[in-house]
Coordinates of C-alpha atoms and ligand atoms in Angstrom, one line a residue:
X234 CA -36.2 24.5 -54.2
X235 CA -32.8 22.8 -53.4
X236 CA -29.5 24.0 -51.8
X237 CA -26.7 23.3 -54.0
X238 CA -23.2 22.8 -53.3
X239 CA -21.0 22.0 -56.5
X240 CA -17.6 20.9 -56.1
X241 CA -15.3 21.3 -59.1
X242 CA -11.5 21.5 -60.4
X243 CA -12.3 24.5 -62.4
X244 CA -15.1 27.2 -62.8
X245 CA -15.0 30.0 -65.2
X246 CA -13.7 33.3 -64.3
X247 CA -11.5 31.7 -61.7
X248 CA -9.8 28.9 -63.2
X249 CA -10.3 27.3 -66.9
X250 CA -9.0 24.9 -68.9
X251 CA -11.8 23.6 -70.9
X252 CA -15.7 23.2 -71.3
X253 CA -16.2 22.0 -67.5
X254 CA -15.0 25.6 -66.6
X255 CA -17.7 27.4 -68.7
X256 CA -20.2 25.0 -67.0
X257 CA -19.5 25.8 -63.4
X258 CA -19.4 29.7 -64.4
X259 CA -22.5 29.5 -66.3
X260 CA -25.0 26.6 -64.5
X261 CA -25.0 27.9 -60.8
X262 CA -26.2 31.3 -61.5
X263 CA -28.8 29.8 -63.6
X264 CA -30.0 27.9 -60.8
X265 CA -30.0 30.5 -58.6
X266 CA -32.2 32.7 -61.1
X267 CA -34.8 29.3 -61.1
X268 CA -34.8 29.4 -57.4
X269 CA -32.6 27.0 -56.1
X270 CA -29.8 28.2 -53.8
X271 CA -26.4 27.3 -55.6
X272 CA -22.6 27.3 -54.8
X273 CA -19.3 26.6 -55.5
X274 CA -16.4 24.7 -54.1
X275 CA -13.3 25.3 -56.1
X276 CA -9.3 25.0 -54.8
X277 CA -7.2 28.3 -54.7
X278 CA -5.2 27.3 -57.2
X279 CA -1.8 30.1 -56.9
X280 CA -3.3 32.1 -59.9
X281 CA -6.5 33.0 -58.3
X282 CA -6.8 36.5 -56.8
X283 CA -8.6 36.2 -53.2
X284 CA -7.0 39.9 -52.2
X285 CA -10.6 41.3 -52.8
X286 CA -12.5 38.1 -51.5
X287 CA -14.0 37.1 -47.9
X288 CA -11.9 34.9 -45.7
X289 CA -15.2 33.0 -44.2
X290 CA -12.8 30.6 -42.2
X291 CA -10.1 29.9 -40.6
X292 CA -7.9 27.0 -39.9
X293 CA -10.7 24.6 -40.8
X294 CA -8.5 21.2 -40.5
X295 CA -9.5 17.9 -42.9
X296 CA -8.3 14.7 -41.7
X297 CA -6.8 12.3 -44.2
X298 CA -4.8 9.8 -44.6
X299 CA -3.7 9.6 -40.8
X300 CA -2.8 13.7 -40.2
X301 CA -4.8 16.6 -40.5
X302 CA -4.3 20.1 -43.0
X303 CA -5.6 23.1 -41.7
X304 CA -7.3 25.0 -44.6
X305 CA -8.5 29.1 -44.8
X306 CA -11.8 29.0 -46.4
X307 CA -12.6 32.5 -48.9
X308 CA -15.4 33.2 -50.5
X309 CA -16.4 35.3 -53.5
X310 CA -19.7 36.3 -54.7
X311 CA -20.0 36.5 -58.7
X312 CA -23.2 36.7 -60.8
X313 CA -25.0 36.3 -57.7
X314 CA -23.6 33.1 -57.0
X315 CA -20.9 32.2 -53.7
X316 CA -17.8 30.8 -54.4
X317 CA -15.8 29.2 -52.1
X318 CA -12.2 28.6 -52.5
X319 CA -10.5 26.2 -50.3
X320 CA -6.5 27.5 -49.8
X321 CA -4.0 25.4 -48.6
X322 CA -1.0 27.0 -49.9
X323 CA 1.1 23.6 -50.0
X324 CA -1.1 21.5 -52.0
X325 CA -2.8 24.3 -54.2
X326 CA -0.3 27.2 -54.4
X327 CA 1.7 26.0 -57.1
X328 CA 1.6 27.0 -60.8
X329 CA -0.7 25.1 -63.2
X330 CA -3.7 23.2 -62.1
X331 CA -3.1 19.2 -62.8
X332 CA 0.9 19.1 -63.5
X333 CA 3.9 21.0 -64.9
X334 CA 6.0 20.7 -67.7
X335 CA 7.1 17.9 -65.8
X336 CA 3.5 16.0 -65.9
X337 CA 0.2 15.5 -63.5
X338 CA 1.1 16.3 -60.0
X339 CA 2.3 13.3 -58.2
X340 CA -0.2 14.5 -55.2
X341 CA -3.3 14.9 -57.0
X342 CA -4.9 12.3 -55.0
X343 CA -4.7 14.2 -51.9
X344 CA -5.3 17.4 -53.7
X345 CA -8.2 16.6 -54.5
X346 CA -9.2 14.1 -52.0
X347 CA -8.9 17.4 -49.6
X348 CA -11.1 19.5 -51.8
X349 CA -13.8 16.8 -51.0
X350 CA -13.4 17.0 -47.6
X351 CA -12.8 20.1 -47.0
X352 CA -16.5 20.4 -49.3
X353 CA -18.0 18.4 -46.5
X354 CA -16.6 21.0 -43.7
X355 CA -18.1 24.0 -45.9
X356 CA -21.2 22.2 -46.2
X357 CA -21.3 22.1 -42.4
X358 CA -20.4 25.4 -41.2
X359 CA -21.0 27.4 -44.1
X360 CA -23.9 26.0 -46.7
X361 CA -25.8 23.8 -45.5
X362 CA -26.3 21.7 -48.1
X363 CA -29.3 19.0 -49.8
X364 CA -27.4 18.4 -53.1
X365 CA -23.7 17.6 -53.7
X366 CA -23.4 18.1 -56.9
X367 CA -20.0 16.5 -58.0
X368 CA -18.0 17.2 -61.2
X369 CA -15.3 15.2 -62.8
X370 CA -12.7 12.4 -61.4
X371 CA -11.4 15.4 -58.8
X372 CA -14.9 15.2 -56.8
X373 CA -15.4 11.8 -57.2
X374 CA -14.4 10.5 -53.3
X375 CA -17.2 13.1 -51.8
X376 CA -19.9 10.6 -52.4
X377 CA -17.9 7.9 -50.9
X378 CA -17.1 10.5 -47.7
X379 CA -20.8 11.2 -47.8
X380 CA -21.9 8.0 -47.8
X381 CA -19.1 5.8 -45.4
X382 CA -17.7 8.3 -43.3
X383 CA -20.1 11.5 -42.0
X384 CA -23.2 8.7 -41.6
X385 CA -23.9 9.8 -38.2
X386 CA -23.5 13.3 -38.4
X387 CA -27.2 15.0 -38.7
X388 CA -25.3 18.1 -40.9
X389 CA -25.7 15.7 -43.8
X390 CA -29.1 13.7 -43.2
X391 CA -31.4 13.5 -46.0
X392 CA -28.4 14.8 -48.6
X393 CA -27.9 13.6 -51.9
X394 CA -25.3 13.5 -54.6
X395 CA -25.2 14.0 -58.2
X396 CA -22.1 13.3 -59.6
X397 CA -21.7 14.5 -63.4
X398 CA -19.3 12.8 -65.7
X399 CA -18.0 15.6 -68.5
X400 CA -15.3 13.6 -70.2
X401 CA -15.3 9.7 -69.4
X402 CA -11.4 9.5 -70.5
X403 CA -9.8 11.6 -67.4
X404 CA -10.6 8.8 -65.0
X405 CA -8.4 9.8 -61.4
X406 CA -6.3 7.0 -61.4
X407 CA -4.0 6.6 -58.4
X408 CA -1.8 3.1 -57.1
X409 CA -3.6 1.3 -54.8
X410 CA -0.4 1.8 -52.0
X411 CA -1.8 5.9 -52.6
X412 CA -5.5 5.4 -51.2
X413 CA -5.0 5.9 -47.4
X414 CA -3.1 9.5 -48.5
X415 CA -5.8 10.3 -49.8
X416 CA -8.3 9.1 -47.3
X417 CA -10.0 5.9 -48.1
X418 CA -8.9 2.7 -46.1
X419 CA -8.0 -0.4 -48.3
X420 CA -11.3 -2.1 -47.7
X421 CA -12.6 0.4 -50.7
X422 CA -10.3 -1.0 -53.0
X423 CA -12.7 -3.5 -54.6
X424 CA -13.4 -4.7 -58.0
X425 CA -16.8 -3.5 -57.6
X426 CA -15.8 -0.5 -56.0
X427 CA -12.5 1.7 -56.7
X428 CA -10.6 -0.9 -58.2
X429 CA -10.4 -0.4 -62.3
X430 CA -7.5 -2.3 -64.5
X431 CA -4.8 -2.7 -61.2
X432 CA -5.4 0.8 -60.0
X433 CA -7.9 2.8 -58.2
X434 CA -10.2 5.1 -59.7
X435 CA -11.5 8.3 -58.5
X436 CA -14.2 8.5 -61.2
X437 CA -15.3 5.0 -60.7
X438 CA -15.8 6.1 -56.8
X439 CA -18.1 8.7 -58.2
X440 CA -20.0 6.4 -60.4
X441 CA -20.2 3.6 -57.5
X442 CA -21.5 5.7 -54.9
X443 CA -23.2 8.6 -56.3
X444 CA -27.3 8.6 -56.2
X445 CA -27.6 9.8 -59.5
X446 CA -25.2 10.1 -62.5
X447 CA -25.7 12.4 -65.6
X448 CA -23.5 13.4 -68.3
X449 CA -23.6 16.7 -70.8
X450 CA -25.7 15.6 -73.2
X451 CA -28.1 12.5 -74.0
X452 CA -26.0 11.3 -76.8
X453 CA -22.6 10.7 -74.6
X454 CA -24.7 9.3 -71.7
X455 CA -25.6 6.3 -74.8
X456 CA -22.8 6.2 -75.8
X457 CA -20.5 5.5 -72.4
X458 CA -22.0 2.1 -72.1
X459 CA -20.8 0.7 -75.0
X460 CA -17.4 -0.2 -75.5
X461 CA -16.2 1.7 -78.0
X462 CA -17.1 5.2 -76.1
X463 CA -17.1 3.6 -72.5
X464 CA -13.3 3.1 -71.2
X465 CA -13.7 -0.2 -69.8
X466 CA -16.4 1.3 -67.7
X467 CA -19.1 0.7 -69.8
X468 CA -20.3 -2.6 -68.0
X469 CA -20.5 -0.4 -64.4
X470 CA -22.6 2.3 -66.3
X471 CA -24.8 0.1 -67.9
X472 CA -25.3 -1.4 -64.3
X473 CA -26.5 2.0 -63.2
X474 CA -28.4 3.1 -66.0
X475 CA -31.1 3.5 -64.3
X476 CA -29.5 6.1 -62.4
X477 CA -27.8 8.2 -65.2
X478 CA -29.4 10.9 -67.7
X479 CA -27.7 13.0 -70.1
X480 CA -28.4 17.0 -69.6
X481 CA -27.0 19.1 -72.2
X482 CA -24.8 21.8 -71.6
X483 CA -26.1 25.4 -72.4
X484 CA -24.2 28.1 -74.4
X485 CA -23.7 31.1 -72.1
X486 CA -25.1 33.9 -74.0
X487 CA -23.7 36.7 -72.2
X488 CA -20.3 36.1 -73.0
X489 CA -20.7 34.5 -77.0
X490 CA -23.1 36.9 -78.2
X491 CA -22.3 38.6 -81.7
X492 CA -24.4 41.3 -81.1
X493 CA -22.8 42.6 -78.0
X494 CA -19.2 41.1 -77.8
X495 CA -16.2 42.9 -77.4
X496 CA -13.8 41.2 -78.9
X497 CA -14.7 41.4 -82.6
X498 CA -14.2 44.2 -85.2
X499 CA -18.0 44.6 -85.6
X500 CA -21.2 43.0 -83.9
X501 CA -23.4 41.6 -85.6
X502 CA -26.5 39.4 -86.2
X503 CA -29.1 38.1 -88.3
X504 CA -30.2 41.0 -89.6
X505 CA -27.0 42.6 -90.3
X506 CA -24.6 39.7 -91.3
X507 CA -22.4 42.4 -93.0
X508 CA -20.8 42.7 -90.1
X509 CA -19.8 39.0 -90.0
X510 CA -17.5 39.8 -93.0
X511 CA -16.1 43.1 -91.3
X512 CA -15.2 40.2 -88.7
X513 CA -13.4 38.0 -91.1
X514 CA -11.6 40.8 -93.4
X515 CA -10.3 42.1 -89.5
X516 CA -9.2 38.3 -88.8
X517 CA -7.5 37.9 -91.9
X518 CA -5.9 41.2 -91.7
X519 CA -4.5 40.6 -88.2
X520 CA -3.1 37.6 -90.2
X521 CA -1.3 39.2 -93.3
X522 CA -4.3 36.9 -95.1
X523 CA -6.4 39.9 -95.6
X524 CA -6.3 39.6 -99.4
X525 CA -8.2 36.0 -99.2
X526 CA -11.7 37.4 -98.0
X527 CA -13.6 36.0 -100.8
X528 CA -11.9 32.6 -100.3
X529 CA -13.9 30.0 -97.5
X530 CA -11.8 30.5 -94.0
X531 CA -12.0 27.7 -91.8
X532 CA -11.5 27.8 -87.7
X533 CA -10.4 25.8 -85.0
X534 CA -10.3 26.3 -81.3
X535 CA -9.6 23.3 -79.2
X536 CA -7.1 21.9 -77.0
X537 CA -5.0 19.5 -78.6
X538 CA -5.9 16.5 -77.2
X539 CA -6.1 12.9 -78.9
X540 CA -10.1 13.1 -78.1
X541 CA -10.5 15.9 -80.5
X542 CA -9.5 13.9 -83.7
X543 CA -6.8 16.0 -85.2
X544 CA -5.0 13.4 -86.6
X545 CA -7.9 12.8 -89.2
X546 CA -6.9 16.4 -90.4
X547 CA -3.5 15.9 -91.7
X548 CA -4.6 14.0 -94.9
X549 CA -7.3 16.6 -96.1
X550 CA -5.6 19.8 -95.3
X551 CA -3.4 19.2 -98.6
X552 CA -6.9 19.3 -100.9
X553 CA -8.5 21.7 -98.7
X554 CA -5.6 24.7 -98.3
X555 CA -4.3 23.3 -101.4
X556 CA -6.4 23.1 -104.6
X557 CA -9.5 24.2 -102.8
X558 CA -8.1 27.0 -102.1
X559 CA -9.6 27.5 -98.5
X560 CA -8.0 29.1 -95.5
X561 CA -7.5 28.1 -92.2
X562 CA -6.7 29.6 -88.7
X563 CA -5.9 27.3 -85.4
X564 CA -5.8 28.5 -82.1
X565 CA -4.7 25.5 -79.6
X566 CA -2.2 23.9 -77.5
X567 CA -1.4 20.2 -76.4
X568 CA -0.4 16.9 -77.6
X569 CA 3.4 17.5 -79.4
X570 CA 2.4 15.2 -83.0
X571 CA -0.9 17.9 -83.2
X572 CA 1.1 21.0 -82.4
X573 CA 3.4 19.9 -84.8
X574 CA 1.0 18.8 -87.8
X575 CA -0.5 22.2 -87.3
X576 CA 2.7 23.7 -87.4
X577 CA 4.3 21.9 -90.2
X578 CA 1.0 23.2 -92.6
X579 CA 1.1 26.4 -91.2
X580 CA 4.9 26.5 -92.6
X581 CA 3.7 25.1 -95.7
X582 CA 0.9 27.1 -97.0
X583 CA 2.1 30.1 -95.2
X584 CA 0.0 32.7 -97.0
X585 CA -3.6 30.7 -96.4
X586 CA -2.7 28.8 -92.6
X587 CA -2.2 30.5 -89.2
X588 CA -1.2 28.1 -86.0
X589 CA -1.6 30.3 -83.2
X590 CA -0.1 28.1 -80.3
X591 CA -1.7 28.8 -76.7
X592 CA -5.1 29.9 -74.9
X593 CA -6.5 33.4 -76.1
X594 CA -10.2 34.2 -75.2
X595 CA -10.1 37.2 -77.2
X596 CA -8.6 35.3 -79.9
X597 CA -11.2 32.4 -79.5
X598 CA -14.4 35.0 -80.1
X599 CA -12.6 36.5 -83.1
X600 CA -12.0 33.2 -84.8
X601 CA -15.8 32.5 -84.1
X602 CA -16.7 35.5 -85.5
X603 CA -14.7 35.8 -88.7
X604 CA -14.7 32.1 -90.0
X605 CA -17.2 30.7 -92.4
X606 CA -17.1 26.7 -91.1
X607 CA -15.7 25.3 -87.9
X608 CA -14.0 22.2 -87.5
X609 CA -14.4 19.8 -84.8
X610 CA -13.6 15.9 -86.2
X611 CA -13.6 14.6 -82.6
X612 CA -13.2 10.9 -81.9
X613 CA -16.0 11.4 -78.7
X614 CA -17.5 14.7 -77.7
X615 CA -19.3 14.8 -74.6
X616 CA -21.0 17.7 -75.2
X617 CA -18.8 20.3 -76.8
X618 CA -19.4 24.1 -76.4
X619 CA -17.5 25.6 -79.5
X620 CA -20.1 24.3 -82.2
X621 CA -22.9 26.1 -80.3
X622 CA -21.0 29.1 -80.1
X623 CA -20.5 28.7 -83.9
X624 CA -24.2 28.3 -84.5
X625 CA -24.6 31.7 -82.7
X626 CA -22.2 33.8 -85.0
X627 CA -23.1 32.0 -87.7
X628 CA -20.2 30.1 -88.4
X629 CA -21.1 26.7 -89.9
X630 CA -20.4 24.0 -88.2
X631 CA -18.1 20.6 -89.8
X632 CA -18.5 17.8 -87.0
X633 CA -17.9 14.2 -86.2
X634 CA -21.6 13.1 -85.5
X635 CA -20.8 12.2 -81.9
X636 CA -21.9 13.0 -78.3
X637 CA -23.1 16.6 -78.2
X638 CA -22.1 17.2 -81.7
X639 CA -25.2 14.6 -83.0
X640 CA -27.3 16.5 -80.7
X641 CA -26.8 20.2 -81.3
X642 CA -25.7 20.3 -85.1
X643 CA -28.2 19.0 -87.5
X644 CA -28.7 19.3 -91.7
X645 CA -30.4 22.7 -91.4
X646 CA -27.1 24.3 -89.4
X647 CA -24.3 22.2 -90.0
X648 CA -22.4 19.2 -91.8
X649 CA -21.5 16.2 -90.3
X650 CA -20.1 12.5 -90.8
X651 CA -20.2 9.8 -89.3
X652 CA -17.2 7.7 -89.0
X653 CA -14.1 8.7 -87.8
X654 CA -12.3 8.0 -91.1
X655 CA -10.1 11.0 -93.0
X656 CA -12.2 10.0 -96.6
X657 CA -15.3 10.4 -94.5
X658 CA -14.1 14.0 -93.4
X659 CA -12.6 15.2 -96.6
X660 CA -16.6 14.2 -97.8
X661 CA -18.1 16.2 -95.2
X662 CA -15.5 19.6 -95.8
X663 CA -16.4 19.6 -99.5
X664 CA -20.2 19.1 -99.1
X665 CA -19.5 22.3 -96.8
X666 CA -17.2 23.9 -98.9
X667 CA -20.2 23.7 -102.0
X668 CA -22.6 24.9 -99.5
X669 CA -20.2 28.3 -99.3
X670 CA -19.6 28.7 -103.1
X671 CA -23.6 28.9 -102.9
X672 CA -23.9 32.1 -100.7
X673 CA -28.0 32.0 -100.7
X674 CA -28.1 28.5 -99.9
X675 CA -24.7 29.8 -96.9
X676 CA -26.8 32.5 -96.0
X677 CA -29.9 30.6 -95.3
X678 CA -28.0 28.2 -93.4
X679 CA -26.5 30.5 -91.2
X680 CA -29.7 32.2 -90.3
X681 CA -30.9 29.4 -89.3
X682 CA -28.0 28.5 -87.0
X683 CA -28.3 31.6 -85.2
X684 CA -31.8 31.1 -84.6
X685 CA -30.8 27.7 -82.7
X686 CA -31.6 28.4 -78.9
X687 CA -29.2 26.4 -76.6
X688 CA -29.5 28.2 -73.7
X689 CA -28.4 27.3 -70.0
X690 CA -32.3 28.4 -68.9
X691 CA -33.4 24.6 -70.5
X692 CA -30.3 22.8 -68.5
X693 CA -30.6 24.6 -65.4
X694 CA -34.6 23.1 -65.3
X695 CA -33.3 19.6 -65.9
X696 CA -30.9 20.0 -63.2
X697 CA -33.3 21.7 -61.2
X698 CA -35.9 19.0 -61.6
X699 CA -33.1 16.1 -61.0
X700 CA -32.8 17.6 -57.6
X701 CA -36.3 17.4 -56.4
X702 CA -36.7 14.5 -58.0
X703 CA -33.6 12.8 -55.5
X704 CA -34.6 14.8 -52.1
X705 CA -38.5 13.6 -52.8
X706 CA -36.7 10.3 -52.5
X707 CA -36.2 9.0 -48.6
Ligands
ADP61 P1 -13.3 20.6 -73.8 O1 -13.9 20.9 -72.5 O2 -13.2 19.1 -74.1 O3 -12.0 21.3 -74.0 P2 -15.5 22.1 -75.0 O4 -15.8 22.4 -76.4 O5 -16.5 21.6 -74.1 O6 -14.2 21.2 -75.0 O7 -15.0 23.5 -74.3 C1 -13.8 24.1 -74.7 C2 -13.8 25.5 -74.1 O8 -12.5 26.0 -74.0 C3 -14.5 26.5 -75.0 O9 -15.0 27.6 -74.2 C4 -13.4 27.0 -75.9 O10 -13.6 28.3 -76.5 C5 -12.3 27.1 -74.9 N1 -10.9 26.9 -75.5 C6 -10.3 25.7 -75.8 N2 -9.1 25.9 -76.3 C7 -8.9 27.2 -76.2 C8 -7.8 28.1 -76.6 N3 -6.7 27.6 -77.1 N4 -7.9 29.4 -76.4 C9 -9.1 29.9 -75.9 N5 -10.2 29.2 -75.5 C10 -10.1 27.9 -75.7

């Protein structure tokens, strides 16, 4: 059995922005229930309560870039699992994790360049550690640390690093002139190291240095080396193929759960699906849409980001809200031209559209709950958790066939297409929309969706295995 450290931007309850948040909150307790001895390195971003954590230590001071910063170390225990939070009050006490209204924090570099570090200093004094296990751009300077900097240092011999790429398109970048802030001497700054298109990367230093690579699901670990999905890094992953598997994500089952969650109007489940349309007729009530319960309501719950394909929508909604009659509600925030498209239908069809603009959790289970189809058209999709939460309350699922979405949704619990083309959509939403105006054929379908097990106890053994398979490695 291994001892885990993960280092991460975000972790669910403490700080979330998207699907690598559920990941972090969900994986490590997983682990720990297989065996393996798991924690988490996370910054205490200004948001997160430590009032009722541990401060484990004090003043523990990370070198970079030619000065020190003295960091209080807190940890937290959760779900059985420790997490420690690395304060340092100037770099992390702010509000909003990456940027402002303003844009990403011009000091991300050494934000995050510290959280690495300062990983390193926990491992040493607080958890000692076999397996780095690195998430995203923001932990992607620990393997160069590990490997460069702490060689001598018999805290780390024998370690390993894992370093798991969860969206390809956030890829750190920083100007060359930035590296020494954030630690790294200019020697790094290679094209067959950091350097990537002028700049230096802080994903590419993951990729470079890390022993093994994986991404969320098998699909997206294809489909990164090939141009189309890999960024201009597909040549370096194809080069260290040999080194990368794709893992898919788990849906946590505690918290997306029909039969026992608390945010809808009635649980429900396969046997009692009734309850499903208590959950939509208390949706569309909330709405002022409560007369449309016989009409197909469709769901979104995304952040509006380029990635997740939005733009496709705009030519179909006219056909779909229009003389198909369906409904739809959107819960989302991001990119202006997607808020606004959203907006502008919303205005439009105002008795069959809702745009709910920001980040609701509550709101997010009840739209799962209550909608008939789910639409997620997304241009890549490394894993994607909403479509497995849709399987679950049996809310069919409309997908691009891409990344995760290929592997989780398949004929028997979903509709997909394949190119990202609005004709290819508008195909895909009417071949779902007949599927509703059949309900024994709907019903079936959604049976069988629920009955779809993608649970974290499968990932957490491919992780688990990963592990041994690196420390049996010299
Ligand atoms: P990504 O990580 O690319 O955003 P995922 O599908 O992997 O996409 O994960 C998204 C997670 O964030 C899900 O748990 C989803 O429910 C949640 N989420 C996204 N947008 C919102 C929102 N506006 N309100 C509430 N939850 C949201």
């Amino acid at each position: 059995m291994s001892r885990v450290l993960m280092i991460s931007s975000e972790a669910a309850p403490f700080a979330k922005t998207g699907g690598l948040a559920d990941v972090l909150g969900a994986l490590p307790p997983e682990l720990n229930a297989l065996g393996d001895e798991c924690a988490v390195v996370l910054p205490r971003y200004g948001s997160i309560d430590v009032s009722a954590a541990e401060k484990v230590y004090s003043g523990l001071r990370v070198y970079l870039g030619g000065g020190y910063y003295e960091c209080d170390i807190y940890k937290k225990v959760v779900r059985g699992t420790q997490f420690f939070f690395v304060e340092h009050l100037g770099l992390y006490g702010r509000d909003g994790f990456y940027g402002d209204k303003f844009g990403d924090f011009g000091d991300n570099h050494i934000r995050y360049a510290l959280l690495c570090s300062a990983a390193l200093g926990i491992a040493r004094y607080l958890f000692p550690t076999q397996i780095f296990h690195c998430h995203d751009w923001q932990a992607g300077l620990l393997p160069l640390f590990l490997k460069n900097f702490v060689t001598g240092d018999p805290a780390f011999y024998g370690a390993k690093t894992v370093f798991t790429i969860h969206n390809l398109g956030y890829q750190g970048l920083m100007p060359r002139s930035k590296l020494w802030e954030a630690g790294v001497e200019d020697r790094f700054y290679r094209s067959d190291l950091l350097e990537f298109n002028g700049a230096a990367s802080l994903l590419k230093s993951g990729i470079v240095f890390a022993d093994a690579l994986t991404t969320v699901s098998p699909r997206y670990a294809e489909e990164i080396q090939t141009p189309e999905f890999g960024f201009g890094m597909d040549g370096l992953l194809r080069a260290r193929r040999g080194a990368l598997r794709g893992l898919l994500n788990g849906c946590d089952y505690d918290e997306w759960n029909p039969k026992t969650d608390p945010h809808i109007a009635m649980n429900f489940d396969a046997d009692s699906l009734e309850g499903k349309l208590a959950c939509k007729q208390s949706l569309l009530d909330e709405f002022g849409m409560g007369r449309r319960i016989s009409r197909p309501l469709i769901g979104i719950v995304s952040r509006l980001a380029h990635q997740k394909g939005f733009d496709l929508v705009g030519s179909v909604l006219d056909e779909m809200l229009g003389w198909r009659d369906a409904s739809l509600v959107v819960l989302g925030s991001g990119d202006k031209d997607t808020e606004n498209l959203f907006a502008g239908y919303a205005q439009k069809y105002p008795d069959r559209m809702v745009f709910w603009h920001g980040f609701s959790n509550r709101m997010a289970h009840r739209i799962e709950a209550g909608s008939d189809l789910f639409l997620m058209p997304s241009r890549y999709e490394p894993c994607g958790l909403n479509q497995m939460y849709s399987l679950r309350y049996g809310t069919l699922p409309v997908v691009r066939a891409t990344g995760g979405l290929d592997d989780t949704i398949d004929v028997e619990t979903g509709f997909k297409f394949w190119r990202f083309d609005s004709w290819d959509l508008a195909e895909c939403l009417r071949h779902a929309l007949a599927v509703y105006a059949d309900p024994p054929r709907l019903q079936s379908m959604q049976i069988t969706a629920m009955g779809r097990d993608f649970s974290w106890a499968q990932s957490a053994r491919g992780y688990s295995a990963l592990y041994q398979e690196l420390l049996s490695r010299s």
